[in-house]
mmCIF file of C-alpha atoms in Angstrom:
data_model
loop_
_atom_site.group_PDB
_atom_site.id
_atom_site.type_symbol
_atom_site.label_atom_id
_atom_site.label_comp_id
_atom_site.label_asym_id
_atom_site.label_seq_id
_atom_site.Cartn_x
_atom_site.Cartn_y
_atom_site.Cartn_z
ATOM 1 C CA UNK A 528 19.037 -44.698 14.261
ATOM 2 C CA UNK A 529 16.113 -43.275 12.334
ATOM 3 C CA UNK A 530 16.427 -40.901 9.417
ATOM 4 C CA UNK A 531 15.186 -37.984 11.544
ATOM 5 C CA UNK A 532 17.781 -38.684 14.249
ATOM 6 C CA UNK A 533 20.523 -38.926 11.636
ATOM 7 C CA UNK A 534 19.364 -35.684 10.045
ATOM 8 C CA UNK A 535 19.363 -33.942 13.430
ATOM 9 C CA UNK A 536 22.866 -35.186 14.283
ATOM 10 C CA UNK A 537 24.231 -34.139 10.900
ATOM 11 C CA UNK A 538 22.698 -30.685 11.305
ATOM 12 C CA UNK A 539 24.272 -30.393 14.755
ATOM 13 C CA UNK A 540 27.633 -31.456 13.320
ATOM 14 C CA UNK A 541 27.368 -28.868 10.533
ATOM 15 C CA UNK A 542 26.554 -26.128 13.047
ATOM 16 C CA UNK A 543 29.508 -27.155 15.208
ATOM 17 C CA UNK A 544 31.726 -27.146 12.117
ATOM 18 C CA UNK A 545 30.628 -23.613 11.275
ATOM 19 C CA UNK A 546 31.085 -22.332 14.803
ATOM 20 C CA UNK A 547 34.494 -23.965 15.088
ATOM 21 C CA UNK A 548 35.580 -22.559 11.741
ATOM 22 C CA UNK A 549 34.516 -19.068 12.750
ATOM 23 C CA UNK A 550 36.269 -19.255 16.101
ATOM 24 C CA UNK A 551 39.427 -20.718 14.591
ATOM 25 C CA UNK A 552 39.568 -18.099 11.852
ATOM 26 C CA UNK A 553 38.970 -15.296 14.353
ATOM 27 C CA UNK A 554 41.733 -16.565 16.618
ATOM 28 C CA UNK A 555 44.115 -16.951 13.691
ATOM 29 C CA UNK A 556 43.393 -13.372 12.604
ATOM 30 C CA UNK A 557 43.805 -12.088 16.167
ATOM 31 C CA UNK A 558 47.190 -13.741 16.553
ATOM 32 C CA UNK A 559 48.309 -12.813 13.047
ATOM 33 C CA UNK A 560 48.768 -16.364 11.798
ATOM 34 C CA UNK A 561 49.351 -16.893 8.081
ATOM 35 C CA UNK A 562 46.422 -19.095 6.999
ATOM 36 C CA UNK A 563 43.312 -18.237 9.006
ATOM 37 C CA UNK A 564 40.995 -20.206 6.708
ATOM 38 C CA UNK A 565 42.986 -23.434 7.066
ATOM 39 C CA UNK A 566 43.302 -22.995 10.815
ATOM 40 C CA UNK A 567 39.580 -22.220 10.977
ATOM 41 C CA UNK A 568 38.603 -25.356 9.068
ATOM 42 C CA UNK A 569 40.876 -27.532 11.208
ATOM 43 C CA UNK A 570 39.384 -26.035 14.364
ATOM 44 C CA UNK A 571 35.906 -26.645 12.934
ATOM 45 C CA UNK A 572 36.758 -30.291 12.311
ATOM 46 C CA UNK A 573 38.023 -30.580 15.864
ATOM 47 C CA UNK A 574 34.755 -29.103 17.171
ATOM 48 C CA UNK A 575 32.526 -31.359 15.067
ATOM 49 C CA UNK A 576 34.465 -34.627 14.803
ATOM 50 C CA UNK A 577 32.610 -36.254 17.701
ATOM 51 C CA UNK A 578 29.270 -35.454 16.051
ATOM 52 C CA UNK A 579 30.215 -36.655 12.550
ATOM 53 C CA UNK A 580 31.664 -40.005 13.664
ATOM 54 C CA UNK A 581 28.383 -41.790 14.590
ATOM 55 C CA UNK A 582 26.694 -40.466 11.445
ATOM 56 C CA UNK A 583 29.444 -41.842 9.227
ATOM 57 C CA UNK A 584 29.241 -45.207 10.972
ATOM 58 C CA UNK A 585 25.491 -45.411 10.400
ATOM 59 C CA UNK A 586 25.864 -44.457 6.738
ATOM 60 C CA UNK A 587 28.582 -47.083 6.184
ATOM 61 C CA UNK A 588 26.475 -49.773 7.864
ATOM 62 C CA UNK A 589 23.460 -48.850 5.719
ATOM 63 C CA UNK A 590 25.585 -48.917 2.567
ATOM 64 C CA UNK A 591 26.894 -52.393 3.420
ATOM 65 C CA UNK A 592 23.364 -53.624 4.152
ATOM 66 C CA UNK A 593 22.017 -52.315 0.850
ATOM 67 C CA UNK A 594 25.001 -53.672 -1.070
ATOM 68 C CA UNK A 595 24.563 -57.173 0.347
ATOM 69 C CA UNK A 596 20.830 -56.998 -0.386
ATOM 70 C CA UNK A 597 21.562 -56.066 -4.003
ATOM 71 C CA UNK A 598 24.120 -58.877 -4.309
ATOM 72 C CA UNK A 599 21.537 -61.369 -3.028
ATOM 73 C CA UNK A 600 19.032 -60.124 -5.599
ATOM 74 C CA UNK A 601 21.606 -60.437 -8.372
ATOM 75 C CA UNK A 602 22.521 -63.923 -7.181
ATOM 76 C CA UNK A 603 18.892 -65.051 -7.232
ATOM 77 C CA UNK A 604 18.471 -63.526 -10.670
ATOM 78 C CA UNK A 605 21.512 -65.403 -12.010
ATOM 79 C CA UNK A 606 20.249 -68.712 -10.610
ATOM 80 C CA UNK A 607 16.830 -68.351 -12.248
#
């Protein structure tokens, strides 16, 4: 996944999070529930979870790759 694709997916996930939060908060207010903000955020996470998951996986894989690369550099430096 390229940086532009990752950026696009993260933006889509953020938009879905915002829409879900707004809908959840509006529904909580309409039904008179006690914590509309909490219900809104949970609904937003439900809306956007499928979009965040691949992005998090890519970021974790990139972190592991960079960490192993740094460890190899440090190992070569120690040997020299």
